[in-house]
mmCIF file of C-alpha atoms in Angstrom:
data_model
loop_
_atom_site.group_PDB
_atom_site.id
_atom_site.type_symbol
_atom_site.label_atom_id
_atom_site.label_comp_id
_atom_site.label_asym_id
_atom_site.label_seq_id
_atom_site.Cartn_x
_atom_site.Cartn_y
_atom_site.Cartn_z
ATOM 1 C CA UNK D 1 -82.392 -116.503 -43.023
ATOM 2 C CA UNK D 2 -83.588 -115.593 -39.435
ATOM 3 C CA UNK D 3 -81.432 -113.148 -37.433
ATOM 4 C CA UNK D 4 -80.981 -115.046 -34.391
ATOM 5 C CA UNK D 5 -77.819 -117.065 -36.207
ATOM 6 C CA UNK D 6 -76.362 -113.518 -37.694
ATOM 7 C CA UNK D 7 -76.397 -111.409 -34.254
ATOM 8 C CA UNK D 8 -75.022 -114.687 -32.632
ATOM 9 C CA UNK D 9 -72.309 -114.776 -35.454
ATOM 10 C CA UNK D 10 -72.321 -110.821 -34.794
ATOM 11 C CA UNK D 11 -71.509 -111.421 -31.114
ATOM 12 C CA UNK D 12 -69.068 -114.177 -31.719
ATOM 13 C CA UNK D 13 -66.826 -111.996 -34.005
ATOM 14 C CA UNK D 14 -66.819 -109.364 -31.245
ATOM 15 C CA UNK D 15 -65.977 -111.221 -28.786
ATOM 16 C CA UNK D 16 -63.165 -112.818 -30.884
ATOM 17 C CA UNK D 17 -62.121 -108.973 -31.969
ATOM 18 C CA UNK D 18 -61.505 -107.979 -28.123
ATOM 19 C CA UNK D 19 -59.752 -111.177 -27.324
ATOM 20 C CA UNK D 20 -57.182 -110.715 -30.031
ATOM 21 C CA UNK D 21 -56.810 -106.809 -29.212
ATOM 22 C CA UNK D 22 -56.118 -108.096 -25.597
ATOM 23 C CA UNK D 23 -53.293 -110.787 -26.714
ATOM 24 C CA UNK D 24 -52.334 -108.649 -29.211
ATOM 25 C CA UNK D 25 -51.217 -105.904 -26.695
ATOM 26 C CA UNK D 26 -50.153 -108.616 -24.137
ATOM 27 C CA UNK D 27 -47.767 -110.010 -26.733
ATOM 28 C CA UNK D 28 -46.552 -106.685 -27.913
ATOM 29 C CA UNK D 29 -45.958 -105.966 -24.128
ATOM 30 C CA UNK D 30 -44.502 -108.730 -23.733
ATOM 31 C CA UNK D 31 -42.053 -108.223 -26.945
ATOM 32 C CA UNK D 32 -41.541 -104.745 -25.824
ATOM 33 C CA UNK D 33 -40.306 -106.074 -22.230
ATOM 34 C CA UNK D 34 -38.174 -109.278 -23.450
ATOM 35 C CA UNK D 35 -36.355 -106.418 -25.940
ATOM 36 C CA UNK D 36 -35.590 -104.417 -23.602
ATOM 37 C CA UNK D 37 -34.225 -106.922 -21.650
ATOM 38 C CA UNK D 38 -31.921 -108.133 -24.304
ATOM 39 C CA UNK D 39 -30.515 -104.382 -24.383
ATOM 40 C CA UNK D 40 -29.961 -104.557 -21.206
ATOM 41 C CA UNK D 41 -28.477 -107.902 -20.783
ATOM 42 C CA UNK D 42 -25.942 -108.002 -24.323
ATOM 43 C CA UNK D 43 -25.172 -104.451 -23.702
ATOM 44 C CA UNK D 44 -26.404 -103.848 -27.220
ATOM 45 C CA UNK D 45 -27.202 -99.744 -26.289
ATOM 46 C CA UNK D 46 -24.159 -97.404 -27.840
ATOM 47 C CA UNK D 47 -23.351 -96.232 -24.496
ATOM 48 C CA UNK D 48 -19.634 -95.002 -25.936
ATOM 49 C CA UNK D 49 -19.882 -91.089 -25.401
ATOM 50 C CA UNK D 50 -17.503 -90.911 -28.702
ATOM 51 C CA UNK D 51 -19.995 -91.378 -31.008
ATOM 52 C CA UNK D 52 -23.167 -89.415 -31.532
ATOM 53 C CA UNK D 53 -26.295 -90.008 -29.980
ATOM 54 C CA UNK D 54 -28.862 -91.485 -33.086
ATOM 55 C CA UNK D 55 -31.680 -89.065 -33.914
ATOM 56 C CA UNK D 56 -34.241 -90.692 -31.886
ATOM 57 C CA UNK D 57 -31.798 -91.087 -28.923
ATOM 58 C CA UNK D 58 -30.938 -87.783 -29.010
ATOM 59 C CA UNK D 59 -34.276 -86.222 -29.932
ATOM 60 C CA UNK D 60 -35.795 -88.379 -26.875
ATOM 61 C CA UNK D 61 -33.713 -87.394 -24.224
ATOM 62 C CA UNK D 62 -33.436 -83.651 -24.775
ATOM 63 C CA UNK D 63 -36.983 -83.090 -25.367
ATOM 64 C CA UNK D 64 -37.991 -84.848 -22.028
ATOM 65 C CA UNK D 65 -35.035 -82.487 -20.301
ATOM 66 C CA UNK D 66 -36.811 -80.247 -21.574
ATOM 67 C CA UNK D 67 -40.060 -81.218 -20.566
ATOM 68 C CA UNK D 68 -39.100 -81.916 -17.046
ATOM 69 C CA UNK D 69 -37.447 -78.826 -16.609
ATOM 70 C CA UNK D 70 -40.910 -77.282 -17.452
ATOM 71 C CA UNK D 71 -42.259 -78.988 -15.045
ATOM 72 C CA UNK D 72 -39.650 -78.715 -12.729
ATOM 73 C CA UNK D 73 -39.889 -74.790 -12.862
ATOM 74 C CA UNK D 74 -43.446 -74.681 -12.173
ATOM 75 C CA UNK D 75 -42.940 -75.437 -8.140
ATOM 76 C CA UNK D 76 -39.671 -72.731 -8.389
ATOM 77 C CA UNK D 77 -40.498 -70.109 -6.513
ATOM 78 C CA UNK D 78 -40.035 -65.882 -7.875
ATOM 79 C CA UNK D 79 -36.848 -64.849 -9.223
ATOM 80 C CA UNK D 80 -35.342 -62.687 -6.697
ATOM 81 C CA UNK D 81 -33.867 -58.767 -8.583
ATOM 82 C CA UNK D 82 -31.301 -58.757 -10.992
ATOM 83 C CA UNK D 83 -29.037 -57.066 -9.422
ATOM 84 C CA UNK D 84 -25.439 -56.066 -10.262
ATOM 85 C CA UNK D 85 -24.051 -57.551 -7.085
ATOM 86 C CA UNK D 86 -26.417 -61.246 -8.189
ATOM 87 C CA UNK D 87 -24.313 -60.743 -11.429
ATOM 88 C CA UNK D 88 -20.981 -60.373 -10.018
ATOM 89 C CA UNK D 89 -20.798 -63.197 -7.829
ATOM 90 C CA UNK D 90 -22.385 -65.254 -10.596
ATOM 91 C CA UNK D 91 -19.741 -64.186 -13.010
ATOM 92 C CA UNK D 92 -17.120 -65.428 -10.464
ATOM 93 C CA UNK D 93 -18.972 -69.153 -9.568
ATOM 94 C CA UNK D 94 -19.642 -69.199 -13.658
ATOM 95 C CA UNK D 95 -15.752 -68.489 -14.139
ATOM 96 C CA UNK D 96 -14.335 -71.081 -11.712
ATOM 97 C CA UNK D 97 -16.760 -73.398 -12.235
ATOM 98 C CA UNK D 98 -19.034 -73.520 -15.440
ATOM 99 C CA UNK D 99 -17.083 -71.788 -18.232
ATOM 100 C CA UNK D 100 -14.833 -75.249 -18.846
ATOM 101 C CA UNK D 101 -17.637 -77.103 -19.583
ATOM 102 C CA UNK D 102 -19.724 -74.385 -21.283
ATOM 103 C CA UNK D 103 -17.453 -71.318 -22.810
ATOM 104 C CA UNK D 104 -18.268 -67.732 -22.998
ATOM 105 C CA UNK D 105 -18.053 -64.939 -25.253
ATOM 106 C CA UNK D 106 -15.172 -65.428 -27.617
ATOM 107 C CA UNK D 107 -14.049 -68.076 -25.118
ATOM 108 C CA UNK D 108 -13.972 -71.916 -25.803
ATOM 109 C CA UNK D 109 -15.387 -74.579 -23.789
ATOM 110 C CA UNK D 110 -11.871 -77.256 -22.397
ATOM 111 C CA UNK D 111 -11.346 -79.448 -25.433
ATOM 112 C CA UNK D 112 -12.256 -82.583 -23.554
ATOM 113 C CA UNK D 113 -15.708 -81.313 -23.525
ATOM 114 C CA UNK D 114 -15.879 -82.332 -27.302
ATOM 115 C CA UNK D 115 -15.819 -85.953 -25.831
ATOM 116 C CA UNK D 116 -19.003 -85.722 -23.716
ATOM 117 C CA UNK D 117 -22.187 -87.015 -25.824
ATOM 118 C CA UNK D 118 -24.408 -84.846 -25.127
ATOM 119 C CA UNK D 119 -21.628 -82.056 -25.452
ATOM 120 C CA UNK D 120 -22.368 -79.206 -23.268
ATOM 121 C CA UNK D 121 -23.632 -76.553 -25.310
ATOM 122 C CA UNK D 122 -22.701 -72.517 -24.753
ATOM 123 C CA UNK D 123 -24.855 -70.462 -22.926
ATOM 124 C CA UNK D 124 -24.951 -66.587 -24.330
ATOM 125 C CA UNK D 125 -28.467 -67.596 -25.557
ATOM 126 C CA UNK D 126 -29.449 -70.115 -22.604
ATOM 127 C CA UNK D 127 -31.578 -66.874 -21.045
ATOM 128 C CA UNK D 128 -33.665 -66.784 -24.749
ATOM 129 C CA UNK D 129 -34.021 -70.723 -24.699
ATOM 130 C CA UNK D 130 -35.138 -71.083 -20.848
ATOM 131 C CA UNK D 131 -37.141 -68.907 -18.315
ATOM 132 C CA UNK D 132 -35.386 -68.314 -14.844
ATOM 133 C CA UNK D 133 -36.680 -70.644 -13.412
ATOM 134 C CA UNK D 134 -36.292 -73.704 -15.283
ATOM 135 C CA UNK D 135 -32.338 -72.010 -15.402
ATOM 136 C CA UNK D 136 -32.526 -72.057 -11.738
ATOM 137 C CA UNK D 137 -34.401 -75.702 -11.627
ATOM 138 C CA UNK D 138 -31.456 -77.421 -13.893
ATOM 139 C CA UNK D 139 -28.464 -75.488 -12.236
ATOM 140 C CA UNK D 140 -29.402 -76.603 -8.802
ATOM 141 C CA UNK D 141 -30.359 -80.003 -10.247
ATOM 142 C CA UNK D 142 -28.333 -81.002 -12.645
ATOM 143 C CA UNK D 143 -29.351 -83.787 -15.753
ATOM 144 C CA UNK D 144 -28.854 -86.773 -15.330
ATOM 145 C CA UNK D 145 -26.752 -88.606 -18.282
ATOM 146 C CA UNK D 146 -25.621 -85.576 -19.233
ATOM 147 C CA UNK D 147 -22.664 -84.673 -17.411
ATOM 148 C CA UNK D 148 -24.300 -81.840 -15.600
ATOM 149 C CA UNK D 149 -24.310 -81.914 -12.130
ATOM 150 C CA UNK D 150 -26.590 -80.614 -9.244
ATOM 151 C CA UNK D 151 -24.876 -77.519 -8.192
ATOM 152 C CA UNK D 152 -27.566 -77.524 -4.955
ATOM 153 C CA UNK D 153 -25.101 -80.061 -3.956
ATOM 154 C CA UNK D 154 -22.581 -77.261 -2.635
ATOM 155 C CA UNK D 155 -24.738 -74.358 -3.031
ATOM 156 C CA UNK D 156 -27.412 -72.645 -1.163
ATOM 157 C CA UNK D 157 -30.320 -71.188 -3.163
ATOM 158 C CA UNK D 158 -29.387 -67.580 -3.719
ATOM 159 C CA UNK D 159 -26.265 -68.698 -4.521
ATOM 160 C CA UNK D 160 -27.919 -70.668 -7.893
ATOM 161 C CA UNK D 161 -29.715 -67.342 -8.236
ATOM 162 C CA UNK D 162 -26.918 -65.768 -8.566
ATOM 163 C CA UNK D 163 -26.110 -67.882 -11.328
ATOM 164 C CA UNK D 164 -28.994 -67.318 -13.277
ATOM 165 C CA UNK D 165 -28.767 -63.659 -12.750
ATOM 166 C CA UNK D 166 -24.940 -63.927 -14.920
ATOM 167 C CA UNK D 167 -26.712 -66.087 -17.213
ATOM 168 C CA UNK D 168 -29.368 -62.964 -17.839
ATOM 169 C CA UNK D 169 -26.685 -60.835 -18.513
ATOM 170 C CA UNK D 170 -24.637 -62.535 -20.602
ATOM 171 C CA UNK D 171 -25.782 -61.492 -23.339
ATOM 172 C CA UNK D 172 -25.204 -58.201 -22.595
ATOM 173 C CA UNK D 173 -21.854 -58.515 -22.015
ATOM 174 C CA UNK D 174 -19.425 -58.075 -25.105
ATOM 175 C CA UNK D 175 -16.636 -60.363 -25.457
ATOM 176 C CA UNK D 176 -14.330 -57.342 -24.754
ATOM 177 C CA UNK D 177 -16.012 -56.783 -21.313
ATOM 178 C CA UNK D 178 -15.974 -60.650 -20.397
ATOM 179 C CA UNK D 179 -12.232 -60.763 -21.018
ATOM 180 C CA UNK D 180 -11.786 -57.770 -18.733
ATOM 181 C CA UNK D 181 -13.751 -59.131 -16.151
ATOM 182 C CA UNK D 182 -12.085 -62.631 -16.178
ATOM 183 C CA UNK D 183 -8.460 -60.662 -16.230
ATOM 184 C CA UNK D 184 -9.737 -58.937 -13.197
ATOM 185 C CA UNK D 185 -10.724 -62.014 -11.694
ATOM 186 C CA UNK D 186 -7.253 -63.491 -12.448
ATOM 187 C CA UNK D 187 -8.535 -66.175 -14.663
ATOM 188 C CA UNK D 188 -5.646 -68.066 -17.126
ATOM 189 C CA UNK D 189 -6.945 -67.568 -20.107
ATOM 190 C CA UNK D 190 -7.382 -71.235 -21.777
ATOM 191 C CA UNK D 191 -4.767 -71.693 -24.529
ATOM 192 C CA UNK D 192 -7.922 -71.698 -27.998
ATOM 193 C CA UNK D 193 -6.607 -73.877 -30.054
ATOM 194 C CA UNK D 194 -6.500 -76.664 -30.791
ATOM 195 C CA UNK D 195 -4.448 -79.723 -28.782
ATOM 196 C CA UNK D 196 -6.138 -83.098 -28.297
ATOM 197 C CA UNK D 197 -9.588 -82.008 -30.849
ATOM 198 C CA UNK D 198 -7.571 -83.428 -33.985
ATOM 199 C CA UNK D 199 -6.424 -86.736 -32.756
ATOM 200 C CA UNK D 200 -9.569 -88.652 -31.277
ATOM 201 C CA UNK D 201 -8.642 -91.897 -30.283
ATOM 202 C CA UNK D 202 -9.758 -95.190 -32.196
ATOM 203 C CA UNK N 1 -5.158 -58.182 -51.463
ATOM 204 C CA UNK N 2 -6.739 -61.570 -50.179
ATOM 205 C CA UNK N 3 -10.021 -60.395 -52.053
ATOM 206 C CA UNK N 4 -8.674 -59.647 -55.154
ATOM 207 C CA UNK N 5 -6.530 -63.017 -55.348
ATOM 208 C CA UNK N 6 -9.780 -65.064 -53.960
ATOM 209 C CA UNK N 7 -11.733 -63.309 -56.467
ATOM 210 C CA UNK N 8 -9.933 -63.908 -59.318
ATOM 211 C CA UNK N 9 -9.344 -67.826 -58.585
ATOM 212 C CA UNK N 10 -13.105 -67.909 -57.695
ATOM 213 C CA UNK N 11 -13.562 -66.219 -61.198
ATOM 214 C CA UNK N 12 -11.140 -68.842 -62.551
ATOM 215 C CA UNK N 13 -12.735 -71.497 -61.455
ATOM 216 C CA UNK N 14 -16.101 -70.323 -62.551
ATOM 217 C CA UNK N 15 -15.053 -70.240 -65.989
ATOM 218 C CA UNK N 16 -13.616 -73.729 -66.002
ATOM 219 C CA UNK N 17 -16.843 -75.486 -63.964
ATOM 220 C CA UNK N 18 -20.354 -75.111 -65.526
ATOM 221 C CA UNK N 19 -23.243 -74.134 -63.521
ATOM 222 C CA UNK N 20 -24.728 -77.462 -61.663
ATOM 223 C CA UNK N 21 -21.408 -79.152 -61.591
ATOM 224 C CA UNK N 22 -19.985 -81.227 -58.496
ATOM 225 C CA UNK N 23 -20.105 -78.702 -55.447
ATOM 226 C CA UNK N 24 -17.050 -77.051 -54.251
ATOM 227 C CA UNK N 25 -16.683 -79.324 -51.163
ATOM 228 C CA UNK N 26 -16.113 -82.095 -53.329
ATOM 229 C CA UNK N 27 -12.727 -81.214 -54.287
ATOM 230 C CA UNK N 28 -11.071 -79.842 -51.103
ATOM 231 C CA UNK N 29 -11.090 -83.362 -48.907
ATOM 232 C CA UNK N 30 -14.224 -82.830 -46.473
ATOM 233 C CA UNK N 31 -16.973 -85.090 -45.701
ATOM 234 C CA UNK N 32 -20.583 -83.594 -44.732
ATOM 235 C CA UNK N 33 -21.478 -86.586 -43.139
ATOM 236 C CA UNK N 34 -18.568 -86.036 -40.640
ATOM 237 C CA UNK N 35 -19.017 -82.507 -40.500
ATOM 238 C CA UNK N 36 -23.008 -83.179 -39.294
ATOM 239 C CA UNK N 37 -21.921 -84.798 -36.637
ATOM 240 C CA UNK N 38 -18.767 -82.640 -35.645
ATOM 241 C CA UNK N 39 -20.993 -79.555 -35.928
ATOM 242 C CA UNK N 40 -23.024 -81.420 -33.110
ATOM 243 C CA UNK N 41 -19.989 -82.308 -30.942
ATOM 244 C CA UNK N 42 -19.102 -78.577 -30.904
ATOM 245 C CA UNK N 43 -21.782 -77.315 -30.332
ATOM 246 C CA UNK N 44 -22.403 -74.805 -33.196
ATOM 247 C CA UNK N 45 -25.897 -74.779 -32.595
ATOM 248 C CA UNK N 46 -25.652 -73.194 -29.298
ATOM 249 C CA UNK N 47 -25.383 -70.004 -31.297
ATOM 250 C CA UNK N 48 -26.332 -70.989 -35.221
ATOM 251 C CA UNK N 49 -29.883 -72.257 -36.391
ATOM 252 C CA UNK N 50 -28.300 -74.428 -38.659
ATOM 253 C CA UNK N 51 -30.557 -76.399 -41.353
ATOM 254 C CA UNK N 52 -29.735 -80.498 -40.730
ATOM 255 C CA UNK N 53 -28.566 -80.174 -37.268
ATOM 256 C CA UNK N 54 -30.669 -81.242 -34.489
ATOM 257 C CA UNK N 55 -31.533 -78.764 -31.678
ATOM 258 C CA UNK N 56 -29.303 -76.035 -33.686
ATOM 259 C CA UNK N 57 -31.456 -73.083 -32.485
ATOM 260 C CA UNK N 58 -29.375 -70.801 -31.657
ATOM 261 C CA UNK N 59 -29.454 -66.926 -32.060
ATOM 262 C CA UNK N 60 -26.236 -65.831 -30.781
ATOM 263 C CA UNK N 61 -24.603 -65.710 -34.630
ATOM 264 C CA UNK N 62 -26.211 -65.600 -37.520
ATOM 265 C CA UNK N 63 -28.103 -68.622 -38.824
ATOM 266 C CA UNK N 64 -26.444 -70.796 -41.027
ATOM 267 C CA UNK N 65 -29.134 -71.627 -44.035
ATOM 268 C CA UNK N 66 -28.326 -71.167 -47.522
ATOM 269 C CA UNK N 67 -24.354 -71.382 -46.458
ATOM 270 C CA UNK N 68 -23.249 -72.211 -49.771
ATOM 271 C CA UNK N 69 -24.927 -69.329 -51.790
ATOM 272 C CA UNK N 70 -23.455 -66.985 -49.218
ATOM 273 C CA UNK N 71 -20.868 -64.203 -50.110
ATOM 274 C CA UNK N 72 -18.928 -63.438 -47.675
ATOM 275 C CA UNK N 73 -17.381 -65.556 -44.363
ATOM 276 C CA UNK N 74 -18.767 -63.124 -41.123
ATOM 277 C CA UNK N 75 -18.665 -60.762 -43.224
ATOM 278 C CA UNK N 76 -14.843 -60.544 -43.198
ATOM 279 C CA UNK N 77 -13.771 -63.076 -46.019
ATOM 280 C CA UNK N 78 -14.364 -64.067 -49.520
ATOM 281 C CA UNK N 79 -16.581 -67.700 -49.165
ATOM 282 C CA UNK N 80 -14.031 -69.891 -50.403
ATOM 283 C CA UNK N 81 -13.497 -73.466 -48.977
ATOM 284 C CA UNK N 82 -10.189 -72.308 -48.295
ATOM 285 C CA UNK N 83 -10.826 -69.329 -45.979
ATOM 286 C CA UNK N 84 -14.193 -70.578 -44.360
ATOM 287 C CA UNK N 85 -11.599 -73.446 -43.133
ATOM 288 C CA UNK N 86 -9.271 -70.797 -41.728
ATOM 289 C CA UNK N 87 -12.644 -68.736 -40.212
ATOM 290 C CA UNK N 88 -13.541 -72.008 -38.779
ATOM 291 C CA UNK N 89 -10.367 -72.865 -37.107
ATOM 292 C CA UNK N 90 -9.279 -69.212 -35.561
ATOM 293 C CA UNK N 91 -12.553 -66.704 -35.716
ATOM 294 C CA UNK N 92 -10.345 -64.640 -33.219
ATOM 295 C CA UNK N 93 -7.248 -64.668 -35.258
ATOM 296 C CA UNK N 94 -9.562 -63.129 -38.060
ATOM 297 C CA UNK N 95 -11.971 -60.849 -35.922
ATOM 298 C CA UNK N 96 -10.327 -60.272 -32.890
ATOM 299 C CA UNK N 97 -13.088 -59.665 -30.164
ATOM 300 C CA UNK N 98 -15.776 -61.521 -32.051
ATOM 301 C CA UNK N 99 -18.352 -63.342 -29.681
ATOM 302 C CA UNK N 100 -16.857 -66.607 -31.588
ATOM 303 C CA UNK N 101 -14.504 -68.697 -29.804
ATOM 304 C CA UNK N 102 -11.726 -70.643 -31.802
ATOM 305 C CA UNK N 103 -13.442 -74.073 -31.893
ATOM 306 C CA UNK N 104 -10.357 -76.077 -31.660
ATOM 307 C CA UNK N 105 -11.556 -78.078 -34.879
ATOM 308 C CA UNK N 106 -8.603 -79.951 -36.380
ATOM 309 C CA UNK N 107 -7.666 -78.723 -40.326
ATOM 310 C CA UNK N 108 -9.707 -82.159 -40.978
ATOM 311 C CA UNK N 109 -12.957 -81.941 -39.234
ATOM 312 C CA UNK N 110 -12.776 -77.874 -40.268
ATOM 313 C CA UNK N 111 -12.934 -79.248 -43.838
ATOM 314 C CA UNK N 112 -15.937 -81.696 -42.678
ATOM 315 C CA UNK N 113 -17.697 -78.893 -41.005
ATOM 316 C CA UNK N 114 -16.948 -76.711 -44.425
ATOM 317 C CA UNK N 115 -18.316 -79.581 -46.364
ATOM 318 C CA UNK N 116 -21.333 -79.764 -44.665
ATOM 319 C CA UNK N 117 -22.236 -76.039 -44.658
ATOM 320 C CA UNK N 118 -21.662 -75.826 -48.448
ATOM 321 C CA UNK N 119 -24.586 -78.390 -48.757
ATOM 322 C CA UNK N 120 -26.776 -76.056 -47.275
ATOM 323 C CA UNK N 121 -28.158 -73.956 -50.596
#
């Protein structure tokens, strides 16, 4: 045996390695692209928001909310002060406008919300889960596919501050003291229980 | 008076069912399967870390593991099937000014949602 023949076979099977790897991934690409496609084209995606995300759906597409709200945050500029004024007015937006969709202390979300996928989940902890600023960064955003919308729509900045300031405090405030505070703001209080929850249509 | 009449069925039933036998759930008409994914839709996790559940992180209440092994129902009620469904349906009928808000769960899916928190041991 010389080795001229074994590095030529040596070279051969290299070469014949990195062509495979490159049709390989071509082919998977390719798979990957005509698959989607089909999705797209049969409709074959659950996109029925009365049945549950699966676990990879629903694992995917919180954890990049999450992400991008991280990243989001980062150009957000400083908090302005907490201060009891900030929480006031952002009890009063959060009562006319978020507490249907997301509840409160001893208060239930409207019962349609159980129809959303996702479904929009209470907030007394949202100021342990998020910093302000990714609070601030999804409030005047909104999430797409989610039902959220961007609040920065109809609301100047300190306004969606003022938002995040209630959302500091709410854990702080006792279900006794959020009741007063929406009977002094006039608010019906939502009948609890339990109309259209039972009955979910076919 | 609820107490004494839970405890003495609950003692009843003890004596009848050997230790390891089908779980309570079984018997009262829920489905855990069901209950998984009704415990999603309403968002229990926003306040419970509950074993099972995605993104159920929540700190508000108290967390959920070990449900079944549990003695009491918020502390209020005996841990039967029977009154965890009526907890689960009206926590402000039971504790009035509790940060829980009636979930609007049908008697159904409250059974489902019981079912499924009785597999957590």
């Amino acid at each position: 045996m010389t080795g001229a023949p074994i590095a030529k076979l040596r070279a051969q099977s290299k070469a014949w390695l990195a062509a495979s790897f490159v049709c390989g991934g071509l082919a998977a690409f390719a798979a990957l692209g005509i698959g989607g496609l089909l999705v797209v084209q049969t409709g074959a995606f659950d996109v029925r928001a009365s049945t549950p995300h699966s676990l990879l759906v629903g694992w995917a597409t919180h954890t990049t909310m999450i992400h991008a709200a991280r990243n989001g945050a980062a150009r957000v500029g400083p908090s302005p002060p907490i201060t009891t004024a900030a929480v006031e007015a952002g009890f009063r937006d959060y009562d006319a406008n978020c507490a249907a969709c997301h509840g409160g202390p001893a208060v239930p979300r409207a019962p349609w919300t159980g129809g959303m996928t996702p479904s929009p989940p209470f907030l007394i902890d949202a100021s342990r889960q998020w910093r302000r600023a990714e609070l601030f960064w999804i409030i005047r955003n909104g999430v797409k596919m989610t039902g959220m919308p961007s609040w920065g729509f109809t609301r100047s900045d300190p306004q969606v501050w003022n938002l995040v300031a209630f959302l500091e405090a709410l854990p702080y405030i006792s279900p006794e003291a959020y009741g007063r505070m929406r009977a002094a703001q006039g608010t019906m209080l939502r009948r609890p229980c339990c109309s259209p929850a039972g009955s979910p249509s076919p | 008076m609820i107490w004494l009449a839970a405890g003495l069925s609950s003692l009843a039933v003890a004596g009848c069912v050997p230790r390891g036998a089908a779980p309570a759930w079984k018997n009262f008409g829920g489905d855990p399967t069901r209950g998984s994914a009704e415990i999603t839709r309403a968002q229990c996790g926003a306040c419970h870390e509950i074993p099972g559940i995605q993104d159920a992180n929540g700190l508000v209440g108290p967390p959920l593991g070990r449900f079944a092994l549990r003695t009491t129902v918020a502390g209020v009620l005996p841990n039967t099937p029977g009154e965890l469904v009526h907890w689960l349906r009206a926590p402000q009928q039971v504790t009035p000014g509790n940060a829980m808000p009636d979930t609007g769960l049908s008697d159904q899916q409250a059974r489902d949602v019981a079912a499924y928190l009785y597999t957590l041991r």
